[in-house]
mmCIF file of C-alpha atoms in Angstrom:
data_model
loop_
_atom_site.group_PDB
_atom_site.id
_atom_site.type_symbol
_atom_site.label_atom_id
_atom_site.label_comp_id
_atom_site.label_asym_id
_atom_site.label_seq_id
_atom_site.Cartn_x
_atom_site.Cartn_y
_atom_site.Cartn_z
ATOM 1 C CA UNK A 1221 -138.008 -122.026 -40.937
ATOM 2 C CA UNK A 1222 -139.780 -119.105 -42.572
ATOM 3 C CA UNK A 1223 -138.336 -119.475 -46.060
ATOM 4 C CA UNK A 1224 -138.611 -123.239 -46.436
ATOM 5 C CA UNK A 1225 -141.484 -124.335 -44.218
ATOM 6 C CA UNK A 1226 -143.380 -121.061 -43.907
ATOM 7 C CA UNK A 1227 -143.274 -121.062 -40.104
ATOM 8 C CA UNK A 1228 -141.857 -117.833 -38.761
ATOM 9 C CA UNK A 1229 -140.011 -118.339 -35.478
ATOM 10 C CA UNK A 1230 -141.431 -116.301 -32.604
ATOM 11 C CA UNK A 1231 -139.588 -113.133 -31.605
ATOM 12 C CA UNK A 1232 -137.556 -113.184 -28.400
ATOM 13 C CA UNK A 1233 -139.725 -112.813 -25.292
ATOM 14 C CA UNK A 1234 -140.303 -109.273 -24.050
ATOM 15 C CA UNK A 1235 -137.774 -108.159 -21.482
ATOM 16 C CA UNK A 1236 -135.084 -110.593 -22.616
ATOM 17 C CA UNK A 1237 -132.002 -108.497 -23.325
ATOM 18 C CA UNK A 1238 -129.931 -109.142 -26.412
ATOM 19 C CA UNK A 1239 -126.984 -110.346 -24.385
ATOM 20 C CA UNK A 1240 -124.618 -112.689 -26.114
ATOM 21 C CA UNK A 1241 -123.565 -115.625 -23.949
ATOM 22 C CA UNK A 1242 -119.925 -116.291 -23.205
ATOM 23 C CA UNK A 1243 -118.836 -118.536 -26.075
ATOM 24 C CA UNK A 1244 -115.096 -118.455 -25.432
ATOM 25 C CA UNK A 1245 -113.606 -121.840 -26.115
ATOM 26 C CA UNK A 1246 -116.362 -122.850 -28.545
ATOM 27 C CA UNK A 1247 -114.887 -124.652 -31.537
ATOM 28 C CA UNK A 1248 -117.891 -124.917 -33.875
ATOM 29 C CA UNK A 1249 -121.294 -123.415 -34.584
ATOM 30 C CA UNK A 1250 -122.915 -126.345 -32.789
ATOM 31 C CA UNK A 1251 -120.831 -125.765 -29.643
ATOM 32 C CA UNK A 1252 -121.528 -122.008 -29.749
ATOM 33 C CA UNK A 1253 -125.264 -122.639 -29.961
ATOM 34 C CA UNK A 1254 -125.101 -125.249 -27.197
ATOM 35 C CA UNK A 1255 -123.588 -122.615 -24.924
ATOM 36 C CA UNK A 1256 -126.314 -120.211 -26.026
ATOM 37 C CA UNK A 1257 -129.005 -122.779 -25.169
ATOM 38 C CA UNK A 1258 -127.589 -123.043 -21.646
ATOM 39 C CA UNK A 1259 -129.354 -119.739 -20.997
ATOM 40 C CA UNK A 1260 -132.890 -120.775 -19.930
ATOM 41 C CA UNK A 1261 -134.516 -117.764 -21.623
ATOM 42 C CA UNK A 1262 -133.027 -118.814 -24.971
ATOM 43 C CA UNK A 1263 -133.349 -122.597 -24.787
ATOM 44 C CA UNK A 1264 -137.024 -123.014 -25.767
ATOM 45 C CA UNK A 1265 -136.791 -121.056 -29.012
ATOM 46 C CA UNK A 1266 -133.387 -122.429 -29.979
ATOM 47 C CA UNK A 1267 -134.679 -125.982 -29.618
ATOM 48 C CA UNK A 1268 -136.991 -125.147 -32.563
ATOM 49 C CA UNK A 1269 -134.745 -123.011 -34.752
ATOM 50 C CA UNK A 1270 -131.330 -124.669 -34.377
ATOM 51 C CA UNK A 1271 -131.975 -128.167 -35.876
ATOM 52 C CA UNK A 1272 -132.888 -126.942 -39.392
ATOM 53 C CA UNK A 1273 -129.801 -124.753 -39.284
ATOM 54 C CA UNK A 1274 -127.673 -127.743 -38.319
ATOM 55 C CA UNK A 1275 -129.000 -129.678 -41.324
ATOM 56 C CA UNK A 1276 -128.205 -126.773 -43.646
ATOM 57 C CA UNK A 1277 -124.655 -126.419 -42.289
ATOM 58 C CA UNK A 1278 -123.597 -128.932 -44.944
ATOM 59 C CA UNK A 1279 -123.917 -126.081 -47.457
ATOM 60 C CA UNK A 1280 -121.470 -123.201 -47.582
ATOM 61 C CA UNK A 1281 -122.443 -119.549 -48.036
ATOM 62 C CA UNK A 1282 -122.942 -119.921 -51.794
ATOM 63 C CA UNK A 1283 -124.801 -123.233 -51.602
ATOM 64 C CA UNK A 1284 -121.926 -125.596 -52.307
ATOM 65 C CA UNK A 1285 -122.043 -128.926 -50.493
ATOM 66 C CA UNK A 1286 -119.376 -129.456 -47.844
ATOM 67 C CA UNK A 1287 -118.484 -132.150 -45.362
ATOM 68 C CA UNK A 1288 -115.834 -130.089 -43.569
ATOM 69 C CA UNK A 1289 -115.497 -126.456 -42.631
ATOM 70 C CA UNK A 1290 -112.731 -124.422 -44.187
ATOM 71 C CA UNK A 1291 -109.793 -123.385 -42.048
ATOM 72 C CA UNK A 1292 -106.767 -121.139 -42.387
ATOM 73 C CA UNK A 1293 -104.572 -122.752 -45.030
ATOM 74 C CA UNK A 1294 -101.346 -121.956 -43.186
ATOM 75 C CA UNK A 1295 -102.397 -123.533 -39.886
ATOM 76 C CA UNK A 1296 -104.645 -126.379 -41.096
ATOM 77 C CA UNK A 1297 -103.380 -129.927 -40.784
ATOM 78 C CA UNK A 1298 -104.982 -130.846 -44.133
ATOM 79 C CA UNK A 1299 -105.574 -128.966 -47.365
ATOM 80 C CA UNK A 1300 -107.448 -129.607 -50.589
ATOM 81 C CA UNK A 1301 -107.824 -128.012 -53.995
ATOM 82 C CA UNK A 1302 -111.156 -126.406 -54.883
ATOM 83 C CA UNK A 1303 -112.405 -124.474 -57.878
ATOM 84 C CA UNK A 1304 -112.018 -120.721 -57.497
ATOM 85 C CA UNK A 1305 -115.178 -118.651 -57.674
ATOM 86 C CA UNK A 1306 -115.619 -117.222 -61.159
ATOM 87 C CA UNK A 1307 -115.600 -113.497 -61.705
ATOM 88 C CA UNK A 1308 -115.858 -111.347 -64.779
ATOM 89 C CA UNK A 1309 -113.131 -108.824 -65.518
ATOM 90 C CA UNK A 1310 -114.525 -106.580 -68.248
ATOM 91 C CA UNK A 1311 -111.068 -105.209 -69.061
ATOM 92 C CA UNK A 1312 -109.461 -108.506 -69.926
ATOM 93 C CA UNK A 1313 -110.249 -112.182 -70.236
ATOM 94 C CA UNK A 1314 -108.740 -114.229 -67.415
ATOM 95 C CA UNK A 1315 -108.692 -117.579 -69.173
ATOM 96 C CA UNK A 1316 -109.236 -119.193 -72.532
ATOM 97 C CA UNK A 1317 -113.018 -119.481 -73.092
ATOM 98 C CA UNK A 1318 -112.433 -122.804 -74.903
ATOM 99 C CA UNK A 1319 -110.746 -124.294 -71.845
ATOM 100 C CA UNK A 1320 -112.882 -126.600 -69.744
ATOM 101 C CA UNK A 1321 -110.592 -126.483 -66.730
ATOM 102 C CA UNK A 1322 -111.403 -124.144 -63.878
ATOM 103 C CA UNK A 1323 -108.754 -122.266 -61.932
ATOM 104 C CA UNK A 1324 -108.175 -123.861 -58.566
ATOM 105 C CA UNK A 1325 -106.910 -122.736 -55.202
ATOM 106 C CA UNK A 1326 -105.726 -124.531 -52.084
ATOM 107 C CA UNK A 1327 -107.846 -124.229 -48.933
ATOM 108 C CA UNK A 1328 -107.386 -125.576 -45.441
ATOM 109 C CA UNK A 1329 -109.765 -128.186 -44.090
ATOM 110 C CA UNK A 1330 -111.191 -127.770 -40.616
ATOM 111 C CA UNK A 1331 -113.611 -129.769 -38.506
ATOM 112 C CA UNK A 1332 -116.217 -132.075 -39.994
ATOM 113 C CA UNK A 1333 -119.702 -130.637 -40.362
ATOM 114 C CA UNK A 1334 -122.266 -132.314 -38.101
ATOM 115 C CA UNK A 1335 -125.638 -131.916 -39.892
ATOM 116 C CA UNK A 1336 -127.602 -134.083 -37.432
ATOM 117 C CA UNK A 1337 -130.411 -132.904 -35.222
ATOM 118 C CA UNK A 1338 -133.969 -133.381 -34.076
ATOM 119 C CA UNK A 1339 -136.867 -131.831 -36.014
ATOM 120 C CA UNK A 1340 -140.262 -131.881 -34.326
ATOM 121 C CA UNK A 1341 -139.339 -134.902 -32.234
ATOM 122 C CA UNK A 1342 -137.777 -136.905 -35.069
ATOM 123 C CA UNK A 1343 -134.030 -137.384 -35.300
ATOM 124 C CA UNK A 1344 -132.116 -136.941 -38.550
ATOM 125 C CA UNK A 1345 -128.474 -137.676 -39.363
ATOM 126 C CA UNK A 1346 -127.917 -135.555 -42.464
ATOM 127 C CA UNK A 1347 -129.541 -133.263 -45.012
ATOM 128 C CA UNK A 1348 -131.120 -136.213 -46.860
ATOM 129 C CA UNK A 1349 -132.956 -137.405 -43.761
ATOM 130 C CA UNK A 1350 -133.948 -133.821 -42.903
ATOM 131 C CA UNK A 1351 -135.358 -133.427 -46.430
ATOM 132 C CA UNK A 1352 -137.422 -136.590 -45.951
ATOM 133 C CA UNK A 1353 -138.846 -135.194 -42.697
ATOM 134 C CA UNK A 1354 -139.836 -131.997 -44.508
ATOM 135 C CA UNK A 1355 -141.375 -133.940 -47.393
ATOM 136 C CA UNK A 1356 -143.637 -135.748 -44.956
ATOM 137 C CA UNK A 1357 -145.769 -132.578 -45.037
ATOM 138 C CA UNK A 1358 -145.866 -131.731 -48.752
ATOM 139 C CA UNK A 1359 -148.911 -129.546 -48.231
ATOM 140 C CA UNK A 1360 -147.056 -127.266 -45.796
ATOM 141 C CA UNK A 1361 -144.123 -126.953 -48.206
ATOM 142 C CA UNK A 1362 -146.508 -126.146 -51.060
ATOM 143 C CA UNK A 1363 -148.286 -123.535 -48.912
ATOM 144 C CA UNK A 1364 -144.962 -121.880 -48.058
ATOM 145 C CA UNK A 1365 -143.872 -121.947 -51.708
ATOM 146 C CA UNK A 1366 -147.154 -120.484 -52.964
ATOM 147 C CA UNK A 1367 -146.985 -117.749 -50.320
ATOM 148 C CA UNK A 1368 -143.455 -116.794 -51.387
ATOM 149 C CA UNK A 1369 -144.391 -117.002 -55.070
ATOM 150 C CA UNK A 1370 -147.396 -114.711 -54.611
ATOM 151 C CA UNK A 1371 -145.330 -112.240 -52.595
ATOM 152 C CA UNK A 1372 -142.610 -112.204 -55.255
ATOM 153 C CA UNK A 1373 -144.964 -111.994 -58.235
ATOM 154 C CA UNK A 1374 -147.219 -109.269 -56.818
ATOM 155 C CA UNK A 1375 -144.567 -107.280 -55.005
ATOM 156 C CA UNK A 1376 -146.580 -107.239 -51.795
ATOM 157 C CA UNK A 1377 -147.136 -109.558 -48.869
ATOM 158 C CA UNK A 1378 -150.226 -111.621 -48.255
ATOM 159 C CA UNK A 1379 -153.148 -110.099 -46.417
ATOM 160 C CA UNK A 1380 -155.296 -112.031 -43.963
ATOM 161 C CA UNK A 1381 -158.065 -112.247 -46.581
ATOM 162 C CA UNK A 1382 -155.654 -113.895 -49.058
ATOM 163 C CA UNK A 1383 -155.221 -117.007 -46.918
ATOM 164 C CA UNK A 1384 -158.405 -118.628 -48.259
ATOM 165 C CA UNK A 1385 -157.207 -118.235 -51.827
ATOM 166 C CA UNK A 1386 -153.809 -119.697 -50.943
ATOM 167 C CA UNK A 1387 -155.549 -122.715 -49.403
ATOM 168 C CA UNK A 1388 -157.604 -123.192 -52.586
ATOM 169 C CA UNK A 1389 -154.433 -123.065 -54.673
ATOM 170 C CA UNK A 1390 -152.721 -125.623 -52.414
ATOM 171 C CA UNK A 1391 -155.740 -127.917 -52.664
ATOM 172 C CA UNK A 1392 -155.670 -127.739 -56.471
ATOM 173 C CA UNK A 1393 -151.907 -128.368 -56.445
ATOM 174 C CA UNK A 1394 -152.420 -131.645 -54.595
ATOM 175 C CA UNK A 1395 -153.972 -133.084 -57.764
ATOM 176 C CA UNK A 1396 -150.759 -132.168 -59.629
ATOM 177 C CA UNK A 1397 -148.355 -133.699 -57.052
ATOM 178 C CA UNK A 1398 -147.495 -130.158 -55.865
ATOM 179 C CA UNK A 1399 -145.428 -129.465 -59.000
ATOM 180 C CA UNK A 1400 -143.658 -126.144 -59.497
ATOM 181 C CA UNK A 1401 -145.097 -125.636 -62.987
ATOM 182 C CA UNK A 1402 -148.624 -126.172 -61.664
ATOM 183 C CA UNK A 1403 -147.934 -123.737 -58.804
ATOM 184 C CA UNK A 1404 -146.822 -121.030 -61.219
ATOM 185 C CA UNK A 1405 -149.899 -121.587 -63.424
ATOM 186 C CA UNK A 1406 -152.206 -121.418 -60.407
ATOM 187 C CA UNK A 1407 -150.612 -118.251 -59.044
ATOM 188 C CA UNK A 1408 -150.687 -116.309 -62.324
ATOM 189 C CA UNK A 1409 -154.369 -117.162 -62.711
ATOM 190 C CA UNK A 1410 -155.425 -116.195 -59.180
ATOM 191 C CA UNK A 1411 -157.117 -112.921 -58.277
ATOM 192 C CA UNK A 1412 -154.220 -111.912 -56.012
ATOM 193 C CA UNK A 1413 -151.950 -111.821 -59.044
ATOM 194 C CA UNK A 1414 -154.460 -110.447 -61.547
ATOM 195 C CA UNK A 1415 -155.844 -107.654 -59.347
ATOM 196 C CA UNK A 1416 -152.743 -106.196 -57.703
#
């Protein structure tokens, strides 16, 4: 929520202990979180933060698209071949640089990923529909992107006084269809970038 939309989820309420619910028997992330939401003190916040996470479950830890979770190869009922992650061994070359084939490995296939959910009262079935819901508020996405870009480029977070300048940048970006190139040009010309 914070990185994509720029809306930081609220912290847990004061006095709510960090107790993990009993998730024995849960077979997926979705089932684990459903058991977590059974706790009334957790349900309100998780109703807001879980759906975007469900949509993004269709990406693995390195951003590769997936429709099924991986499982232990020895116990899985199905397997598939996938490209091995590349690594550099400075002592020797692992494969012919002229070769276009990538080394592969066999992995087990687990349950199907369920990327559906409900974002701000609107249901989505997959990452494409979730993306369309996010794109309905291009201005909010641009604001979040500009905020992250300013923080990265200046090496410091935004101050309260910087919010007006961010809003001016977002307004100017609307005339450029909120393009990334225009955002970079606007940020490097703003006083936040030039004076820090």
